[in-house]
Each structure stands twice: as C-alpha cells, then as structure tokens.
Amino acid sequence: MSFLRNPFLLLGVNLSAIAGSTYLLRSHHIYNLEEHEARMDELEGTLRGHIGLIEESLDRIEGNGTEADRGMKMNEYYGKRGRDEKQQ
C-alpha cells in the first residue's frame, strides 16, 4: 500500500482524471451546441415562412401588387436561411 503514498503517482492520477473529465465534458458541450444550432435553424426557417405568409396575406388584403410579385417577394425574403446569408 506504500505505492499509494507516492506523490508522483497521485499527481499522475489526478491529472489524468482532470484531463479525462475535461475531454468528456467538452465533447458533450460541442454535441449540445450543434444540436442547438440545428434546432434554431429549423425554428428560423419556420418563423421566416410564417412571417412571409402573414405579409403575403396583408398585401392581398391591402391590394398591393400582383400574385406573381407577392410570390417572388416571399421567396426572396423568406425562402433563404440565416446560415446561407452569413456565408455570402
């Protein structure tokens, strides 16, 4: 049992435990960030679509533009994703 009192062994065990737990927590954190980004992209696309439908309905009620203009406007503004805009 005297080997358990060796300070270098204790230091090595402690450092390896810290390194292992850091690696594990970092990998979980990265996974959760990727999942969150995917959910936010999906939510953004849904909200853009709903906003487009609301604006199209408002234009139709107000009588602004033709049907083709409204469809083109909706595709232009709300068909894209935020990630696509950031890459350009």
Tab-separated table of N, CA and C in Angstrom:
chain	number	residue	atom	x	y	z
A	1	MET	N	0.808	-1.193	0.000
A	1	MET	CA	0.000	0.000	0.000
A	1	MET	C	0.852	1.256	0.000
A	2	SER	N	2.144	1.109	0.102
A	2	SER	CA	3.012	2.284	0.131
A	2	SER	C	3.044	2.984	-1.225
A	3	PHE	N	2.724	2.271	-2.316
A	3	PHE	CA	2.724	2.907	-3.629
A	3	PHE	C	1.622	3.964	-3.748
A	4	LEU	N	0.572	3.871	-2.913
A	4	LEU	CA	-0.488	4.869	-2.929
A	4	LEU	C	-0.042	6.192	-2.315
A	5	ARG	N	1.058	6.149	-1.560
A	5	ARG	CA	1.561	7.371	-0.930
A	5	ARG	C	2.584	8.087	-1.812
A	6	ASN	N	2.889	7.520	-2.944
A	6	ASN	CA	3.853	8.121	-3.862
A	6	ASN	C	3.240	9.404	-4.457
A	7	PRO	N	3.857	10.566	-4.244
A	7	PRO	CA	3.273	11.823	-4.722
A	7	PRO	C	3.208	11.909	-6.245
A	8	PHE	N	4.150	11.293	-6.944
A	8	PHE	CA	4.117	11.354	-8.400
A	8	PHE	C	2.973	10.529	-8.969
A	9	LEU	N	2.689	9.432	-8.324
A	9	LEU	CA	1.562	8.605	-8.752
A	9	LEU	C	0.244	9.342	-8.524
A	10	LEU	N	0.103	9.966	-7.362
A	10	LEU	CA	-1.118	10.722	-7.067
A	10	LEU	C	-1.290	11.901	-8.026
A	11	LEU	N	-0.189	12.571	-8.334
A	11	LEU	CA	-0.239	13.682	-9.278
A	11	LEU	C	-0.659	13.186	-10.661
A	12	GLY	N	-0.106	12.065	-11.082
A	12	GLY	CA	-0.449	11.498	-12.386
A	12	GLY	C	-1.902	11.065	-12.464
A	13	VAL	N	-2.388	10.453	-11.403
A	13	VAL	CA	-3.787	10.013	-11.368
A	13	VAL	C	-4.717	11.223	-11.394
A	14	ASN	N	-4.393	12.245	-10.615
A	14	ASN	CA	-5.228	13.445	-10.580
A	14	ASN	C	-5.256	14.153	-11.934
A	15	LEU	N	-4.086	14.302	-12.553
A	15	LEU	CA	-4.022	14.978	-13.845
A	15	LEU	C	-4.760	14.196	-14.928
A	16	SER	N	-4.637	12.875	-14.895
A	16	SER	CA	-5.344	12.081	-15.906
A	16	SER	C	-6.855	12.133	-15.674
A	17	ALA	N	-7.287	12.183	-14.429
A	17	ALA	CA	-8.728	12.301	-14.151
A	17	ALA	C	-9.246	13.657	-14.607
A	18	ILE	N	-8.492	14.712	-14.370
A	18	ILE	CA	-8.901	16.050	-14.815
A	18	ILE	C	-8.952	16.112	-16.333
A	19	ALA	N	-7.929	15.572	-17.006
A	19	ALA	CA	-7.891	15.588	-18.468
A	19	ALA	C	-9.045	14.770	-19.056
A	20	GLY	N	-9.311	13.625	-18.485
A	20	GLY	CA	-10.406	12.787	-18.995
A	20	GLY	C	-11.759	13.438	-18.813
A	21	SER	N	-11.993	14.019	-17.659
A	21	SER	CA	-13.289	14.667	-17.432
A	21	SER	C	-13.441	15.910	-18.304
A	22	THR	N	-12.341	16.643	-18.517
A	22	THR	CA	-12.391	17.819	-19.397
A	22	THR	C	-12.732	17.406	-20.817
A	23	TYR	N	-12.101	16.369	-21.303
A	23	TYR	CA	-12.385	15.879	-22.658
A	23	TYR	C	-13.838	15.439	-22.789
A	24	LEU	N	-14.329	14.703	-21.806
A	24	LEU	CA	-15.709	14.221	-21.850
A	24	LEU	C	-16.702	15.378	-21.828
A	25	LEU	N	-16.505	16.339	-20.936
A	25	LEU	CA	-17.412	17.478	-20.850
A	25	LEU	C	-17.351	18.342	-22.112
A	26	ARG	N	-16.159	18.498	-22.682
A	26	ARG	CA	-16.029	19.290	-23.909
A	26	ARG	C	-16.768	18.613	-25.063
A	27	SER	N	-16.652	17.310	-25.184
A	27	SER	CA	-17.334	16.615	-26.281
A	27	SER	C	-18.852	16.706	-26.116
A	28	HIS	N	-19.349	16.617	-24.900
A	28	HIS	CA	-20.787	16.787	-24.668
A	28	HIS	C	-21.234	18.206	-24.980
A	29	HIS	N	-20.414	19.174	-24.625
A	29	HIS	CA	-20.741	20.575	-24.878
A	29	HIS	C	-20.809	20.850	-26.381
A	30	ILE	N	-19.856	20.352	-27.130
A	30	ILE	CA	-19.852	20.550	-28.583
A	30	ILE	C	-21.073	19.886	-29.211
A	31	TYR	N	-21.404	18.689	-28.775
A	31	TYR	CA	-22.588	17.998	-29.297
A	31	TYR	C	-23.855	18.803	-29.019
A	32	ASN	N	-23.983	19.327	-27.801
A	32	ASN	CA	-25.171	20.108	-27.449
A	32	ASN	C	-25.237	21.406	-28.242
A	33	LEU	N	-24.110	22.032	-28.506
A	33	LEU	CA	-24.100	23.251	-29.312
A	33	LEU	C	-24.554	22.972	-30.742
A	34	GLU	N	-24.103	21.871	-31.319
A	34	GLU	CA	-24.514	21.517	-32.679
A	34	GLU	C	-26.011	21.210	-32.741
A	35	GLU	N	-26.514	20.498	-31.746
A	35	GLU	CA	-27.948	20.201	-31.708
A	35	GLU	C	-28.766	21.484	-31.553
A	36	HIS	N	-28.293	22.391	-30.711
A	36	HIS	CA	-28.997	23.655	-30.505
A	36	HIS	C	-29.009	24.479	-31.794
A	37	GLU	N	-27.898	24.518	-32.498
A	37	GLU	CA	-27.830	25.263	-33.750
A	37	GLU	C	-28.782	24.682	-34.788
A	38	ALA	N	-28.877	23.367	-34.846
A	38	ALA	CA	-29.799	22.730	-35.789
A	38	ALA	C	-31.250	23.069	-35.451
A	39	ARG	N	-31.588	23.058	-34.158
A	39	ARG	CA	-32.955	23.417	-33.754
A	39	ARG	C	-33.257	24.869	-34.064
A	40	MET	N	-32.289	25.753	-33.856
A	40	MET	CA	-32.500	27.174	-34.124
A	40	MET	C	-32.636	27.436	-35.620
A	41	ASP	N	-31.880	26.712	-36.454
A	41	ASP	CA	-32.026	26.853	-37.904
A	41	ASP	C	-33.412	26.425	-38.353
A	42	GLU	N	-33.902	25.335	-37.788
A	42	GLU	CA	-35.240	24.860	-38.131
A	42	GLU	C	-36.302	25.862	-37.677
A	43	LEU	N	-36.132	26.391	-36.487
A	43	LEU	CA	-37.072	27.380	-35.974
A	43	LEU	C	-37.038	28.651	-36.805
A	44	GLU	N	-35.844	29.073	-37.208
A	44	GLU	CA	-35.721	30.273	-38.030
A	44	GLU	C	-36.439	30.099	-39.368
A	45	GLY	N	-36.259	28.935	-39.982
A	45	GLY	CA	-36.948	28.677	-41.248
A	45	GLY	C	-38.455	28.686	-41.083
A	46	THR	N	-38.936	28.117	-39.988
A	46	THR	CA	-40.378	28.101	-39.724
A	46	THR	C	-40.903	29.513	-39.522
A	47	LEU	N	-40.186	30.307	-38.734
A	47	LEU	CA	-40.627	31.682	-38.482
A	47	LEU	C	-40.582	32.522	-39.744
A	48	ARG	N	-39.545	32.351	-40.566
A	48	ARG	CA	-39.477	33.099	-41.824
A	48	ARG	C	-40.674	32.744	-42.713
A	49	GLY	N	-41.022	31.487	-42.754
A	49	GLY	CA	-42.168	31.079	-43.561
A	49	GLY	C	-43.468	31.675	-43.050
A	50	HIS	N	-43.656	31.677	-41.744
A	50	HIS	CA	-44.875	32.240	-41.177
A	50	HIS	C	-44.954	33.748	-41.386
A	51	ILE	N	-43.841	34.430	-41.221
A	51	ILE	CA	-43.830	35.868	-41.448
A	51	ILE	C	-44.139	36.160	-42.912
A	52	GLY	N	-43.597	35.343	-43.805
A	52	GLY	CA	-43.883	35.519	-45.234
A	52	GLY	C	-45.360	35.339	-45.536
A	53	LEU	N	-45.977	34.335	-44.927
A	53	LEU	CA	-47.409	34.116	-45.153
A	53	LEU	C	-48.239	35.276	-44.617
A	54	ILE	N	-47.851	35.806	-43.468
A	54	ILE	CA	-48.584	36.931	-42.884
A	54	ILE	C	-48.455	38.161	-43.776
A	55	GLU	N	-47.239	38.449	-44.250
A	55	GLU	CA	-47.054	39.612	-45.118
A	55	GLU	C	-47.766	39.431	-46.449
A	56	GLU	N	-47.762	38.223	-46.975
A	56	GLU	CA	-48.479	37.970	-48.233
A	56	GLU	C	-49.978	38.191	-48.042
A	57	SER	N	-50.518	37.741	-46.923
A	57	SER	CA	-51.935	37.956	-46.641
A	57	SER	C	-52.244	39.439	-46.477
A	58	LEU	N	-51.361	40.154	-45.818
A	58	LEU	CA	-51.549	41.588	-45.634
A	58	LEU	C	-51.513	42.310	-46.975
A	59	ASP	N	-50.569	41.941	-47.850
A	59	ASP	CA	-50.523	42.547	-49.186
A	59	ASP	C	-51.791	42.237	-49.962
A	60	ARG	N	-52.292	41.031	-49.833
A	60	ARG	CA	-53.512	40.649	-50.538
A	60	ARG	C	-54.703	41.456	-50.015
A	61	ILE	N	-54.775	41.642	-48.699
A	61	ILE	CA	-55.878	42.414	-48.111
A	61	ILE	C	-55.800	43.874	-48.554
A	62	GLU	N	-54.584	44.428	-48.555
A	62	GLU	CA	-54.411	45.822	-48.945
A	62	GLU	C	-54.494	46.026	-50.449
A	63	GLY	N	-54.352	44.953	-51.223
A	63	GLY	CA	-54.437	45.046	-52.676
A	63	GLY	C	-53.152	45.526	-53.319
A	64	ASN	N	-52.029	45.320	-52.682
A	64	ASN	CA	-50.734	45.756	-53.234
A	64	ASN	C	-50.147	44.666	-54.117
A	65	GLY	N	-49.729	45.029	-55.337
A	65	GLY	CA	-49.009	44.124	-56.218
A	65	GLY	C	-49.865	43.007	-56.775
A	66	THR	N	-49.255	42.245	-57.660
A	66	THR	CA	-49.924	41.097	-58.253
A	66	THR	C	-49.522	39.838	-57.493
A	67	GLU	N	-50.151	38.751	-57.842
A	67	GLU	CA	-49.851	37.470	-57.193
A	67	GLU	C	-48.405	37.056	-57.452
A	68	ALA	N	-47.913	37.300	-58.672
A	68	ALA	CA	-46.532	36.939	-59.001
A	68	ALA	C	-45.540	37.769	-58.187
A	69	ASP	N	-45.847	39.062	-58.015
A	69	ASP	CA	-44.972	39.926	-57.209
A	69	ASP	C	-44.909	39.444	-55.772
A	70	ARG	N	-46.047	39.074	-55.227
A	70	ARG	CA	-46.086	38.619	-53.843
A	70	ARG	C	-45.316	37.312	-53.667
A	71	GLY	N	-45.476	36.405	-54.619
A	71	GLY	CA	-44.751	35.134	-54.537
A	71	GLY	C	-43.256	35.317	-54.659
A	72	MET	N	-42.843	36.222	-55.561
A	72	MET	CA	-41.424	36.488	-55.738
A	72	MET	C	-40.842	37.137	-54.478
A	73	LYS	N	-41.597	38.065	-53.880
A	73	LYS	CA	-41.146	38.730	-52.662
A	73	LYS	C	-41.004	37.717	-51.532
A	74	MET	N	-41.964	36.826	-51.423
A	74	MET	CA	-41.909	35.825	-50.352
A	74	MET	C	-40.701	34.913	-50.520
A	75	ASN	N	-40.455	34.455	-51.734
A	75	ASN	CA	-39.295	33.593	-51.971
A	75	ASN	C	-37.984	34.331	-51.734
A	76	GLU	N	-37.945	35.603	-52.122
A	76	GLU	CA	-36.718	36.369	-51.981
A	76	GLU	C	-36.372	36.618	-50.518
A	77	TYR	N	-37.342	37.046	-49.738
A	77	TYR	CA	-37.077	37.428	-48.355
A	77	TYR	C	-37.087	36.254	-47.383
A	78	TYR	N	-37.976	35.318	-47.585
A	78	TYR	CA	-38.220	34.323	-46.539
A	78	TYR	C	-37.872	32.899	-46.923
A	79	GLY	N	-37.429	32.682	-48.139
A	79	GLY	CA	-37.079	31.325	-48.556
A	79	GLY	C	-35.684	30.916	-48.144
A	80	LYS	N	-34.840	31.897	-47.859
A	80	LYS	CA	-33.455	31.608	-47.503
A	80	LYS	C	-33.332	31.355	-46.004
A	81	ARG	N	-32.224	30.736	-45.649
A	81	ARG	CA	-31.926	30.510	-44.240
A	81	ARG	C	-30.870	31.503	-43.798
A	82	GLY	N	-30.799	31.769	-42.530
A	82	GLY	CA	-29.806	32.699	-41.993
A	82	GLY	C	-28.383	32.241	-42.235
A	83	ARG	N	-28.155	30.965	-42.182
A	83	ARG	CA	-26.804	30.431	-42.401
A	83	ARG	C	-26.370	30.701	-43.838
A	84	ASP	N	-27.293	30.608	-44.799
A	84	ASP	CA	-26.960	30.871	-46.191
A	84	ASP	C	-26.546	32.318	-46.378
A	85	GLU	N	-27.206	33.220	-45.682
A	85	GLU	CA	-26.883	34.639	-45.796
A	85	GLU	C	-25.541	34.949	-45.167
A	86	LYS	N	-25.170	34.275	-44.091
A	86	LYS	CA	-23.914	34.550	-43.407
A	86	LYS	C	-22.720	34.125	-44.239
A	87	GLN	N	-22.840	33.097	-45.058
A	87	GLN	CA	-21.718	32.579	-45.817
A	87	GLN	C	-21.365	33.471	-46.988
A	88	GLN	N	-22.267	34.278	-47.461
A	88	GLN	CA	-22.004	35.106	-48.632
A	88	GLN	C	-21.184	36.312	-48.315
